[in-house]
Amino acid sequence: MPATATPDVLEKLVSLCKRRGFIFQSSEIYGGTGSVWDYGPLGVELKKNLKDRWWHAMVRARDDIEGLDAAILMHPRVWEASGHVATFTDPLVDCKNCKKRFRADDPKIKGTPGTPDAQCPVCGMKGTLSEPRMFNLMFKTYMGPVEDSASIVYLRPETAQGIYVNFLNVQQSTRQKVPFGIAQIGKAFRNEITPGNFIFRTREFEQMEMQFFVEPGTDDEHFAYWKEQRMRWHHAIGLSPDRLRYKAHEQLAHYARAAFDIEFDFGGTLGFQEIEGIHNRTDFDLGRHQEYSGKKLEYFDQPRNKRYVPFVIETSVGADRVTLAALVNAYREEEVAGEEEGRTVLGLHPSIAPIKAAVFALTKKEGQPEMAHRIANELRPQFPVDYDETGSIGKRYRRQDEVGTPFCITVDSDSTRDGTVTVRDRDTLKQDRIAADALSGYLRERLQG
Ligand code: ATP
């Protein structure tokens, strides 16, 4: 993927995320686990806010989509039916010299792997790259006490199959009529050959997937609808429209009739990369599960006395990848008029910011800390708020800017006399003087998604 003119902020973000408690390397005290990450106090809030906004838009705000939380471990036949056992593979090559492994289609490899002119992108040796061999990306484990081939189960590489096998359970229990959808958020695992770029590509990640079941023949119009809806969602969570684009798949997967990615410009050498896929999967999945399970997965359209296997329009977005997009999109460094030191700001959309407001007392005198504590305690049941009394007020503002807190509330000497406080806006730096009693309504109005 070609580099874009947007600056590369990834390295700075990785350090900010660790320093401020967004994201830590997994098992760091043991030297870390390759490409596995833990979400700290602020990161878990950010990712949860994104998942909540997705769940709200896809499930709660609609009457034609139902929620589901299927198990990670599924019957092994599921993955035969889905095609993952046979085809969820990437071509892998090894360097016989430096022992590094690559995807055979890695653009850094010069020449054809397996031939004398192919050059290893790490050690630079020629003729040391093996012929490509296919490598299945599913993690295997054993169910029960016996580790034999009969007890192999897989960690799911996508959440979608849990939806397909529950299609009739959900349809019949909710009495939904086609067209309708099923949505779920959950972990997925892929033994990626080349994970990396922070939380962009990891071996354990979360997906937010929705499968919309439609009558064959109406699939094109539903596909067009979801393609547009999903782009709107990315705008609504604050990703800049000029960093988002659609990309049509040049090669369609065996099951797909149409497929588009929504790409986000991560900047630097990463450039535009997929954050979400929208696929017309036809009746492939339900058809295969019918075949492999021997159970009918047909919808009965009662008024028309017609039975059919619905087509599926899928929308599939990575919660971690969209968290990274939100962080990259929000990161900026600014000069501040009249100050030597600039500021780092995470301009996160207020609805996804981990802390909504910070409360400060200007001085430790005149009952100011008491009043500030009172305000923080009153707001806390409604919004995540932070109370901070250390350092100069300027330093406290900078600390909140850096983690994306949209509002800072300061109690000063006037506050204890007349009950008003200042509210500073993270982006405009404008300060409003308002009654402390009115804070809850003031914030609520400005924090909505
Ligand atoms: P890629 O081409 O990047 O490997 P994919 O086309 O295999 O992705 P899908 O199977 O369509 O991805 O998965 C849907 C979404 O899940 C992706 O758009 C991405 O946001 C997320 N995703 C997939 N693999 C990973 C991963 N290894 N780490 C983090 N997120 C992932």
GROMACS .gro file of C-alpha atoms and ligand atoms in nm:
model
  480
    1MET     CA    1   0.000   0.000   0.000
    2PRO     CA    2   0.155   0.335  -0.099
    3ALA     CA    3   0.251   0.584   0.168
    4THR     CA    4   0.031   0.890   0.205
    5ALA     CA    5   0.118   1.250   0.281
    6THR     CA    6  -0.052   1.223   0.622
    7PRO     CA    7   0.215   1.218   0.895
    8ASP     CA    8   0.307   0.896   1.070
    9VAL     CA    9   0.213   0.931   1.438
   10LEU     CA   10   0.221   0.562   1.529
   11GLU     CA   11   0.546   0.566   1.725
   12LYS     CA   12   0.437   0.868   1.930
   13LEU     CA   13   0.100   0.708   1.993
   14VAL     CA   14   0.251   0.381   2.116
   15SER     CA   15   0.449   0.578   2.372
   16LEU     CA   16   0.154   0.799   2.474
   17CYS     CA   17  -0.069   0.491   2.507
   18LYS     CA   18   0.174   0.324   2.745
   19ARG     CA   19   0.255   0.636   2.946
   20ARG     CA   20  -0.107   0.735   2.998
   21GLY     CA   21  -0.257   0.388   3.043
   22PHE     CA   22  -0.436   0.325   2.714
   23ILE     CA   23  -0.250   0.018   2.588
   24PHE     CA   24   0.032  -0.197   2.731
   25GLN     CA   25   0.228  -0.479   2.578
   26SER     CA   26   0.094  -0.814   2.699
   27SER     CA   27   0.307  -0.988   2.967
   28GLU     CA   28   0.555  -0.703   2.948
   29ILE     CA   29   0.749  -0.806   3.260
   30TYR     CA   30   0.836  -1.132   3.081
   31GLY     CA   31   0.958  -0.951   2.773
   32GLY     CA   32   0.617  -0.928   2.608
   33THR     CA   33   0.410  -1.163   2.391
   34GLY     CA   34   0.445  -1.102   2.019
   35SER     CA   35   0.178  -0.866   1.889
   36VAL     CA   36  -0.060  -0.912   2.181
   37TRP     CA   37  -0.175  -0.603   2.371
   38ASP     CA   38  -0.358  -0.524   2.694
   39TYR     CA   39  -0.595  -0.231   2.729
   40GLY     CA   40  -0.528  -0.016   3.036
   41PRO     CA   41  -0.776   0.200   3.230
   42LEU     CA   42  -0.823   0.461   2.956
   43GLY     CA   43  -0.795   0.219   2.663
   44VAL     CA   44  -1.065  -0.010   2.793
   45GLU     CA   45  -1.300   0.291   2.821
   46LEU     CA   46  -1.218   0.411   2.470
   47LYS     CA   47  -1.271   0.069   2.312
   48LYS     CA   48  -1.586   0.011   2.517
   49ASN     CA   49  -1.728   0.346   2.403
   50LEU     CA   50  -1.667   0.248   2.040
   51LYS     CA   51  -1.829  -0.091   2.093
   52ASP     CA   52  -2.125   0.077   2.268
   53ARG     CA   53  -2.172   0.318   1.980
   54TRP     CA   54  -2.167   0.027   1.735
   55TRP     CA   55  -2.411  -0.176   1.946
   56HIS     CA   56  -2.640   0.122   1.981
   57ALA     CA   57  -2.640   0.201   1.607
   58MET     CA   58  -2.674  -0.162   1.498
   59VAL     CA   59  -2.896  -0.321   1.765
   60ARG     CA   60  -3.061  -0.083   2.011
   61ALA     CA   61  -3.166   0.192   1.771
   62ARG     CA   62  -3.323  -0.051   1.520
   63ASP     CA   63  -3.604  -0.300   1.534
   64ASP     CA   64  -3.472  -0.521   1.254
   65ILE     CA   65  -3.142  -0.636   1.414
   66GLU     CA   66  -3.106  -0.870   1.711
   67GLY     CA   67  -2.802  -0.914   1.934
   68LEU     CA   68  -2.615  -1.238   2.002
   69ASP     CA   69  -2.315  -1.350   2.205
   70ALA     CA   70  -2.207  -1.690   2.073
   71ALA     CA   71  -1.928  -1.899   2.227
   72ILE     CA   72  -1.571  -1.881   2.099
   73LEU     CA   73  -1.536  -2.261   2.088
   74MET     CA   74  -1.762  -2.422   1.831
   75HIS     CA   75  -1.816  -2.768   1.688
   76PRO     CA   76  -1.513  -2.845   1.467
   77ARG     CA   77  -1.743  -2.926   1.171
   78VAL     CA   78  -1.840  -2.557   1.164
   79TRP     CA   79  -1.494  -2.473   1.031
   80GLU     CA   80  -1.509  -2.747   0.770
   81ALA     CA   81  -1.845  -2.615   0.650
   82SER     CA   82  -1.725  -2.254   0.647
   83GLY     CA   83  -1.420  -2.347   0.438
   84HIS     CA   84  -1.170  -2.232   0.703
   85VAL     CA   85  -1.007  -2.574   0.753
   86ALA     CA   86  -0.937  -2.606   0.381
   87THR     CA   87  -0.875  -2.249   0.271
   88PHE     CA   88  -0.809  -2.008   0.560
   89THR     CA   89  -0.443  -2.011   0.476
   90ASP     CA   90  -0.166  -1.771   0.388
   91PRO     CA   91   0.141  -1.863   0.182
   92LEU     CA   92   0.444  -1.866   0.412
   93VAL     CA   93   0.816  -1.852   0.323
   94ASP     CA   94   1.118  -1.899   0.554
   95CYS     CA   95   1.463  -1.755   0.523
   96LYS     CA   96   1.709  -2.045   0.571
   97ASN     CA   97   1.975  -1.799   0.680
   98CYS     CA   98   1.813  -1.569   0.937
   99LYS     CA   99   1.513  -1.795   1.014
  100LYS     CA  100   1.266  -1.510   0.971
  101ARG     CA  101   0.922  -1.587   0.826
  102PHE     CA  102   0.722  -1.385   0.579
  103ARG     CA  103   0.400  -1.398   0.386
  104ALA     CA  104   0.500  -1.498   0.033
  105ASP     CA  105   0.319  -1.190  -0.100
  106ASP     CA  106   0.515  -0.953   0.128
  107PRO     CA  107   0.594  -0.653  -0.096
  108LYS     CA  108   0.940  -0.622   0.067
  109ILE     CA  109   1.052  -0.952  -0.090
  110LYS     CA  110   1.246  -0.899  -0.413
  111GLY     CA  111   1.223  -1.182  -0.667
  112THR     CA  112   1.026  -1.508  -0.651
  113PRO     CA  113   1.064  -1.706  -0.326
  114GLY     CA  114   1.220  -2.049  -0.387
  115THR     CA  115   1.443  -1.922  -0.670
  116PRO     CA  116   1.813  -1.818  -0.640
  117ASP     CA  117   1.743  -1.452  -0.715
  118ALA     CA  118   1.489  -1.401  -0.434
  119GLN     CA  119   1.628  -1.178  -0.160
  120CYS     CA  120   1.543  -1.191   0.210
  121PRO     CA  121   1.411  -0.849   0.320
  122VAL     CA  122   1.570  -0.886   0.667
  123CYS     CA  123   1.921  -1.032   0.624
  124GLY     CA  124   1.955  -0.938   0.256
  125MET     CA  125   2.084  -1.285   0.149
  126LYS     CA  126   1.993  -1.412  -0.196
  127GLY     CA  127   1.855  -1.760  -0.263
  128THR     CA  128   1.774  -1.835   0.100
  129LEU     CA  129   1.395  -1.799   0.081
  130SER     CA  130   1.202  -2.127   0.075
  131GLU     CA  131   0.923  -2.212  -0.166
  132PRO     CA  132   0.587  -2.088  -0.033
  133ARG     CA  133   0.389  -2.339   0.170
  134MET     CA  134   0.035  -2.290   0.288
  135PHE     CA  135  -0.014  -2.213   0.656
  136ASN     CA  136  -0.355  -2.231   0.825
  137LEU     CA  137  -0.424  -1.924   1.039
  138MET     CA  138  -0.658  -2.094   1.286
  139PHE     CA  139  -0.538  -2.158   1.642
  140LYS     CA  140  -0.594  -2.520   1.742
  141THR     CA  141  -0.650  -2.653   2.090
  142TYR     CA  142  -0.794  -2.968   2.252
  143MET     CA  143  -1.124  -3.009   2.427
  144GLY     CA  144  -1.127  -3.248   2.721
  145PRO     CA  145  -0.836  -3.433   2.882
  146VAL     CA  146  -0.719  -3.628   2.577
  147GLU     CA  147  -0.497  -3.458   2.323
  148ASP     CA  148  -0.580  -3.652   2.009
  149SER     CA  149  -0.709  -3.557   1.667
  150ALA     CA  150  -1.066  -3.639   1.770
  151SER     CA  151  -1.061  -3.366   2.035
  152ILE     CA  152  -0.926  -3.080   1.823
  153VAL     CA  153  -1.122  -2.757   1.846
  154TYR     CA  154  -1.039  -2.417   1.704
  155LEU     CA  155  -1.043  -2.069   1.848
  156ARG     CA  156  -1.284  -1.893   1.614
  157PRO     CA  157  -1.110  -1.685   1.347
  158GLU     CA  158  -1.426  -1.476   1.295
  159THR     CA  159  -1.748  -1.427   1.490
  160ALA     CA  160  -1.977  -1.464   1.186
  161GLN     CA  161  -2.015  -1.843   1.203
  162GLY     CA  162  -2.174  -1.818   1.550
  163ILE     CA  163  -2.444  -1.608   1.386
  164TYR     CA  164  -2.508  -1.845   1.094
  165VAL     CA  165  -2.550  -2.153   1.310
  166ASN     CA  166  -2.796  -1.959   1.530
  167PHE     CA  167  -2.991  -1.811   1.240
  168LEU     CA  168  -3.308  -2.010   1.302
  169ASN     CA  169  -3.280  -1.995   1.683
  170VAL     CA  170  -3.280  -1.616   1.668
  171GLN     CA  171  -3.539  -1.587   1.391
  172GLN     CA  172  -3.786  -1.821   1.557
  173SER     CA  173  -3.741  -1.692   1.912
  174THR     CA  174  -3.783  -1.328   1.808
  175ARG     CA  175  -4.030  -1.388   1.521
  176GLN     CA  176  -3.829  -1.154   1.301
  177LYS     CA  177  -3.921  -1.148   0.935
  178VAL     CA  178  -3.666  -1.138   0.653
  179PRO     CA  179  -3.505  -0.892   0.596
  180PHE     CA  180  -3.349  -0.877   0.942
  181GLY     CA  181  -3.003  -0.897   1.095
  182ILE     CA  182  -2.806  -1.050   1.381
  183ALA     CA  183  -2.515  -0.863   1.537
  184GLN     CA  184  -2.244  -0.960   1.779
  185ILE     CA  185  -1.921  -0.834   1.928
  186GLY     CA  186  -1.656  -1.080   2.033
  187LYS     CA  187  -1.301  -1.204   2.027
  188ALA     CA  188  -1.151  -1.369   1.722
  189PHE     CA  189  -0.808  -1.530   1.684
  190ARG     CA  190  -0.580  -1.560   1.384
  191ASN     CA  191  -0.229  -1.694   1.390
  192GLU     CA  192  -0.114  -1.414   1.159
  193ILE     CA  193   0.227  -1.467   0.997
  194THR     CA  194   0.315  -1.101   1.004
  195PRO     CA  195   0.124  -0.923   1.276
  196GLY     CA  196   0.229  -0.573   1.369
  197ASN     CA  197   0.176  -0.201   1.354
  198PHE     CA  198   0.065  -0.189   1.716
  199ILE     CA  199  -0.301  -0.299   1.747
  200PHE     CA  200  -0.357  -0.286   1.369
  201ARG     CA  201  -0.291  -0.657   1.313
  202THR     CA  202  -0.281  -0.881   1.618
  203ARG     CA  203  -0.334  -1.249   1.684
  204GLU     CA  204  -0.617  -1.192   1.929
  205PHE     CA  205  -0.866  -0.919   1.845
  206GLU     CA  206  -1.229  -0.821   1.868
  207GLN     CA  207  -1.474  -0.805   1.584
  208MET     CA  208  -1.809  -0.629   1.556
  209GLU     CA  209  -2.002  -0.821   1.294
  210MET     CA  210  -2.356  -0.801   1.162
  211GLN     CA  211  -2.515  -1.045   0.921
  212PHE     CA  212  -2.827  -0.918   0.745
  213PHE     CA  213  -3.051  -1.192   0.602
  214VAL     CA  214  -3.236  -1.093   0.285
  215GLU     CA  215  -3.444  -1.251   0.011
  216PRO     CA  216  -3.231  -1.352  -0.289
  217GLY     CA  217  -3.277  -1.094  -0.562
  218THR     CA  218  -3.299  -0.805  -0.312
  219ASP     CA  219  -2.934  -0.843  -0.206
  220ASP     CA  220  -2.791  -0.567  -0.427
  221GLU     CA  221  -3.011  -0.297  -0.275
  222HIS     CA  222  -2.936  -0.413   0.081
  223PHE     CA  223  -2.565  -0.422   0.001
  224ALA     CA  224  -2.578  -0.061  -0.125
  225TYR     CA  225  -2.769   0.046   0.187
  226TRP     CA  226  -2.522  -0.110   0.431
  227LYS     CA  227  -2.223   0.018   0.242
  228GLU     CA  228  -2.351   0.370   0.295
  229GLN     CA  229  -2.471   0.319   0.653
  230ARG     CA  230  -2.138   0.189   0.767
  231MET     CA  231  -1.947   0.482   0.619
  232ARG     CA  232  -2.185   0.715   0.803
  233TRP     CA  233  -2.104   0.541   1.130
  234HIS     CA  234  -1.733   0.601   1.083
  235HIS     CA  235  -1.809   0.970   1.025
  236ALA     CA  236  -2.031   0.977   1.334
  237ILE     CA  237  -1.755   0.849   1.563
  238GLY     CA  238  -1.541   1.137   1.444
  239LEU     CA  239  -1.310   0.985   1.180
  240SER     CA  240  -1.228   1.259   0.926
  241PRO     CA  241  -1.419   1.201   0.602
  242ASP     CA  242  -1.107   1.288   0.399
  243ARG     CA  243  -0.921   0.998   0.564
  244LEU     CA  244  -1.187   0.744   0.470
  245ARG     CA  245  -1.260   0.579   0.136
  246TYR     CA  246  -1.421   0.273  -0.019
  247LYS     CA  247  -1.214   0.014  -0.195
  248ALA     CA  248  -1.377  -0.251  -0.411
  249HIS     CA  249  -1.221  -0.598  -0.383
  250GLU     CA  250  -1.045  -0.684  -0.705
  251GLN     CA  251  -1.057  -1.055  -0.632
  252LEU     CA  252  -1.373  -1.186  -0.473
  253ALA     CA  253  -1.363  -1.468  -0.217
  254HIS     CA  254  -1.524  -1.791  -0.334
  255TYR     CA  255  -1.843  -1.713  -0.140
  256ALA     CA  256  -1.881  -1.345  -0.226
  257ARG     CA  257  -2.085  -1.172  -0.495
  258ALA     CA  258  -1.969  -0.822  -0.404
  259ALA     CA  259  -1.722  -0.687  -0.150
  260PHE     CA  260  -1.606  -0.342  -0.049
  261ASP     CA  261  -1.366  -0.236   0.222
  262ILE     CA  262  -1.384   0.088   0.411
  263GLU     CA  263  -1.026   0.210   0.433
  264PHE     CA  264  -0.878   0.465   0.672
  265ASP     CA  265  -0.560   0.661   0.611
  266PHE     CA  266  -0.330   0.566   0.901
  267GLY     CA  267  -0.060   0.799   0.763
  268GLY     CA  268   0.307   0.737   0.689
  269THR     CA  269   0.404   0.412   0.521
  270LEU     CA  270   0.089   0.233   0.640
  271GLY     CA  271  -0.135   0.473   0.443
  272PHE     CA  272  -0.488   0.365   0.356
  273GLN     CA  273  -0.576   0.028   0.510
  274GLU     CA  274  -0.894  -0.173   0.561
  275ILE     CA  275  -1.087  -0.112   0.881
  276GLU     CA  276  -1.416  -0.272   0.778
  277GLY     CA  277  -1.541  -0.513   0.514
  278ILE     CA  278  -1.893  -0.516   0.364
  279HIS     CA  279  -1.965  -0.839   0.181
  280ASN     CA  280  -2.249  -0.997  -0.011
  281ARG     CA  281  -2.194  -1.359   0.099
  282THR     CA  282  -2.494  -1.495  -0.095
  283ASP     CA  283  -2.644  -1.816   0.050
  284PHE     CA  284  -2.299  -1.973   0.075
  285ASP     CA  285  -2.272  -1.996   0.454
  286LEU     CA  286  -2.627  -2.104   0.534
  287GLY     CA  287  -2.615  -2.343   0.239
  288ARG     CA  288  -2.292  -2.504   0.359
  289HIS     CA  289  -2.418  -2.538   0.717
  290GLN     CA  290  -2.731  -2.707   0.583
  291GLU     CA  291  -2.515  -2.946   0.387
  292TYR     CA  292  -2.271  -3.025   0.671
  293SER     CA  293  -2.522  -3.041   0.957
  294GLY     CA  294  -2.803  -3.207   0.765
  295LYS     CA  295  -3.043  -2.951   0.920
  296LYS     CA  296  -3.256  -2.718   0.708
  297LEU     CA  297  -3.171  -2.350   0.749
  298GLU     CA  298  -3.455  -2.214   0.540
  299TYR     CA  299  -3.677  -1.919   0.608
  300PHE     CA  300  -4.049  -1.971   0.569
  301ASP     CA  301  -4.225  -1.669   0.428
  302GLN     CA  302  -4.575  -1.745   0.558
  303PRO     CA  303  -4.789  -1.491   0.369
  304ARG     CA  304  -4.633  -1.601   0.039
  305ASN     CA  305  -4.607  -1.966   0.139
  306LYS     CA  306  -4.249  -1.969   0.015
  307ARG     CA  307  -3.934  -2.129   0.158
  308TYR     CA  308  -3.584  -2.016   0.076
  309VAL     CA  309  -3.229  -1.990   0.209
  310PRO     CA  310  -3.167  -1.616   0.258
  311PHE     CA  311  -2.870  -1.429   0.115
  312VAL     CA  312  -2.643  -1.257   0.365
  313ILE     CA  313  -2.502  -0.905   0.363
  314GLU     CA  314  -2.220  -0.889   0.616
  315THR     CA  315  -2.061  -0.585   0.780
  316SER     CA  316  -1.743  -0.671   0.969
  317VAL     CA  317  -1.530  -0.421   1.156
  318GLY     CA  318  -1.240  -0.472   1.397
  319ALA     CA  319  -1.292  -0.305   1.737
  320ASP     CA  320  -0.916  -0.278   1.790
  321ARG     CA  321  -0.847  -0.153   1.441
  322VAL     CA  322  -1.114   0.115   1.469
  323THR     CA  323  -0.973   0.209   1.812
  324LEU     CA  324  -0.637   0.261   1.643
  325ALA     CA  325  -0.801   0.463   1.366
  326ALA     CA  326  -0.973   0.682   1.627
  327LEU     CA  327  -0.642   0.739   1.809
  328VAL     CA  328  -0.445   0.815   1.492
  329ASN     CA  329  -0.721   1.044   1.367
  330ALA     CA  330  -0.731   1.232   1.699
  331TYR     CA  331  -0.358   1.280   1.763
  332ARG     CA  332  -0.222   1.628   1.705
  333GLU     CA  333   0.057   1.850   1.833
  334GLU     CA  334  -0.009   2.222   1.856
  335GLU     CA  335   0.169   2.541   1.939
  336VAL     CA  336   0.008   2.745   2.213
  337ALA     CA  337   0.013   3.126   2.180
  338GLY     CA  338   0.221   3.286   2.454
  339GLU     CA  339   0.366   2.955   2.577
  340GLU     CA  340   0.698   2.797   2.498
  341GLU     CA  341   0.580   2.442   2.525
  342GLY     CA  342   0.320   2.325   2.278
  343ARG     CA  343   0.050   2.076   2.362
  344THR     CA  344  -0.037   1.726   2.250
  345VAL     CA  345  -0.407   1.675   2.202
  346LEU     CA  346  -0.622   1.370   2.140
  347GLY     CA  347  -0.914   1.535   1.965
  348LEU     CA  348  -1.140   1.234   2.022
  349HIS     CA  349  -1.511   1.271   1.953
  350PRO     CA  350  -1.661   1.353   2.298
  351SER     CA  351  -1.886   1.045   2.284
  352ILE     CA  352  -1.585   0.810   2.276
  353ALA     CA  353  -1.345   1.006   2.501
  354PRO     CA  354  -1.252   0.790   2.804
  355ILE     CA  355  -1.282   1.078   3.052
  356LYS     CA  356  -1.560   1.326   2.981
  357ALA     CA  357  -1.463   1.600   3.224
  358ALA     CA  358  -1.186   1.682   3.469
  359VAL     CA  359  -1.247   1.891   3.780
  360PHE     CA  360  -0.978   2.115   3.928
  361ALA     CA  361  -0.951   2.350   4.223
  362LEU     CA  362  -0.743   2.654   4.128
  363THR     CA  363  -0.584   2.671   4.473
  364LYS     CA  364  -0.591   2.453   4.781
  365LYS     CA  365  -0.745   2.737   4.984
  366GLU     CA  366  -1.085   2.891   5.054
  367GLY     CA  367  -1.278   2.568   5.034
  368GLN     CA  368  -1.199   2.527   4.664
  369PRO     CA  369  -1.085   2.160   4.683
  370GLU     CA  370  -1.398   2.075   4.884
  371MET     CA  371  -1.623   2.234   4.624
  372ALA     CA  372  -1.433   2.068   4.338
  373HIS     CA  373  -1.463   1.728   4.509
  374ARG     CA  374  -1.834   1.784   4.557
  375ILE     CA  375  -1.879   1.862   4.187
  376ALA     CA  376  -1.673   1.559   4.078
  377ASN     CA  377  -1.871   1.330   4.309
  378GLU     CA  378  -2.201   1.462   4.177
  379LEU     CA  379  -2.100   1.415   3.813
  380ARG     CA  380  -1.928   1.075   3.852
  381PRO     CA  381  -2.243   0.857   3.850
  382GLN     CA  382  -2.335   1.016   3.515
  383PHE     CA  383  -1.999   1.048   3.335
  384PRO     CA  384  -1.643   0.926   3.384
  385VAL     CA  385  -1.476   1.226   3.553
  386ASP     CA  386  -1.128   1.285   3.686
  387TYR     CA  387  -1.028   1.498   3.984
  388ASP     CA  388  -0.678   1.646   3.974
  389GLU     CA  389  -0.512   1.886   4.216
  390THR     CA  390  -0.144   1.841   4.139
  391GLY     CA  391   0.073   2.085   3.947
  392SER     CA  392  -0.006   2.418   3.788
  393ILE     CA  393  -0.340   2.463   3.617
  394GLY     CA  394  -0.158   2.473   3.280
  395LYS     CA  395  -0.001   2.132   3.349
  396ARG     CA  396  -0.335   1.990   3.452
  397TYR     CA  397  -0.492   2.112   3.125
  398ARG     CA  398  -0.208   1.952   2.925
  399ARG     CA  399  -0.253   1.619   3.102
  400GLN     CA  400  -0.622   1.614   3.010
  401ASP     CA  401  -0.563   1.735   2.652
  402GLU     CA  402  -0.324   1.446   2.598
  403VAL     CA  403  -0.588   1.186   2.686
  404GLY     CA  404  -0.869   1.358   2.499
  405THR     CA  405  -1.083   1.491   2.789
  406PRO     CA  406  -1.327   1.730   2.619
  407PHE     CA  407  -1.402   1.954   2.920
  408CYS     CA  408  -1.207   2.087   3.217
  409ILE     CA  409  -1.402   2.243   3.503
  410THR     CA  410  -1.216   2.482   3.733
  411VAL     CA  411  -1.327   2.602   4.075
  412ASP     CA  412  -1.172   2.939   4.169
  413SER     CA  413  -1.220   3.204   4.436
  414ASP     CA  414  -1.537   3.338   4.270
  415SER     CA  415  -1.684   2.988   4.265
  416THR     CA  416  -1.701   2.957   4.641
  417ARG     CA  417  -1.875   3.298   4.655
  418ASP     CA  418  -2.125   3.277   4.367
  419GLY     CA  419  -2.147   2.904   4.282
  420THR     CA  420  -2.015   2.941   3.925
  421VAL     CA  421  -1.722   2.759   3.762
  422THR     CA  422  -1.531   2.786   3.435
  423VAL     CA  423  -1.563   2.514   3.172
  424ARG     CA  424  -1.279   2.501   2.921
  425ASP     CA  425  -1.332   2.338   2.584
  426ARG     CA  426  -1.041   2.113   2.476
  427ASP     CA  427  -1.053   2.211   2.110
  428THR     CA  428  -1.150   2.579   2.103
  429LEU     CA  429  -0.985   2.660   2.440
  430LYS     CA  430  -1.288   2.884   2.499
  431GLN     CA  431  -1.394   2.917   2.863
  432ASP     CA  432  -1.759   2.945   2.966
  433ARG     CA  433  -1.860   3.063   3.311
  434ILE     CA  434  -2.160   2.866   3.425
  435ALA     CA  435  -2.346   2.777   3.745
  436ALA     CA  436  -2.211   2.458   3.903
  437ASP     CA  437  -2.572   2.334   3.929
  438ALA     CA  438  -2.608   2.354   3.551
  439LEU     CA  439  -2.298   2.140   3.477
  440SER     CA  440  -2.478   1.813   3.434
  441GLY     CA  441  -2.712   1.947   3.162
  442TYR     CA  442  -2.430   2.146   3.000
  443LEU     CA  443  -2.212   1.837   2.964
  444ARG     CA  444  -2.494   1.602   2.864
  445GLU     CA  445  -2.586   1.828   2.573
  446ARG     CA  446  -2.228   1.837   2.446
  447LEU     CA  447  -2.135   1.472   2.496
  448GLN     CA  448  -2.403   1.312   2.285
  449GLY     CA  449  -2.298   1.095   1.994
  450ATP     P1  450  -0.672  -0.823   0.643
  450ATP     O1  451  -0.678  -0.822   0.492
  450ATP     O2  452  -0.627  -0.692   0.705
  450ATP     O3  453  -0.604  -0.943   0.703
  450ATP     P2  454  -0.928  -0.941   0.634
  450ATP     O4  455  -0.977  -0.895   0.501
  450ATP     O5  456  -0.879  -1.079   0.653
  450ATP     O6  457  -0.821  -0.835   0.691
  450ATP     P3  458  -1.183  -0.970   0.753
  450ATP     O7  459  -1.173  -1.116   0.762
  450ATP     O8  460  -1.275  -0.908   0.651
  450ATP     O9  461  -1.038  -0.907   0.740
  450ATP    O10  462  -1.214  -0.913   0.899
  450ATP     C1  463  -1.295  -0.799   0.920
  450ATP     C2  464  -1.226  -0.695   1.005
  450ATP    O11  465  -1.166  -0.755   1.121
  450ATP     C3  466  -1.111  -0.623   0.936
  450ATP    O12  467  -1.160  -0.516   0.858
  450ATP     C4  468  -1.031  -0.574   1.054
  450ATP    O13  469  -1.086  -0.452   1.104
  450ATP     C5  470  -1.049  -0.682   1.156
  450ATP     N1  471  -0.932  -0.772   1.158
  450ATP     C6  472  -0.907  -0.879   1.077
  450ATP     N2  473  -0.792  -0.938   1.110
  450ATP     C7  474  -0.740  -0.867   1.214
  450ATP     C8  475  -0.622  -0.877   1.293
  450ATP     N3  476  -0.533  -0.975   1.274
  450ATP     N4  477  -0.601  -0.787   1.391
  450ATP     C9  478  -0.691  -0.688   1.415
  450ATP     N5  479  -0.804  -0.673   1.344
  450ATP    C10  480  -0.830  -0.761   1.245
   0.00000   0.00000   0.00000
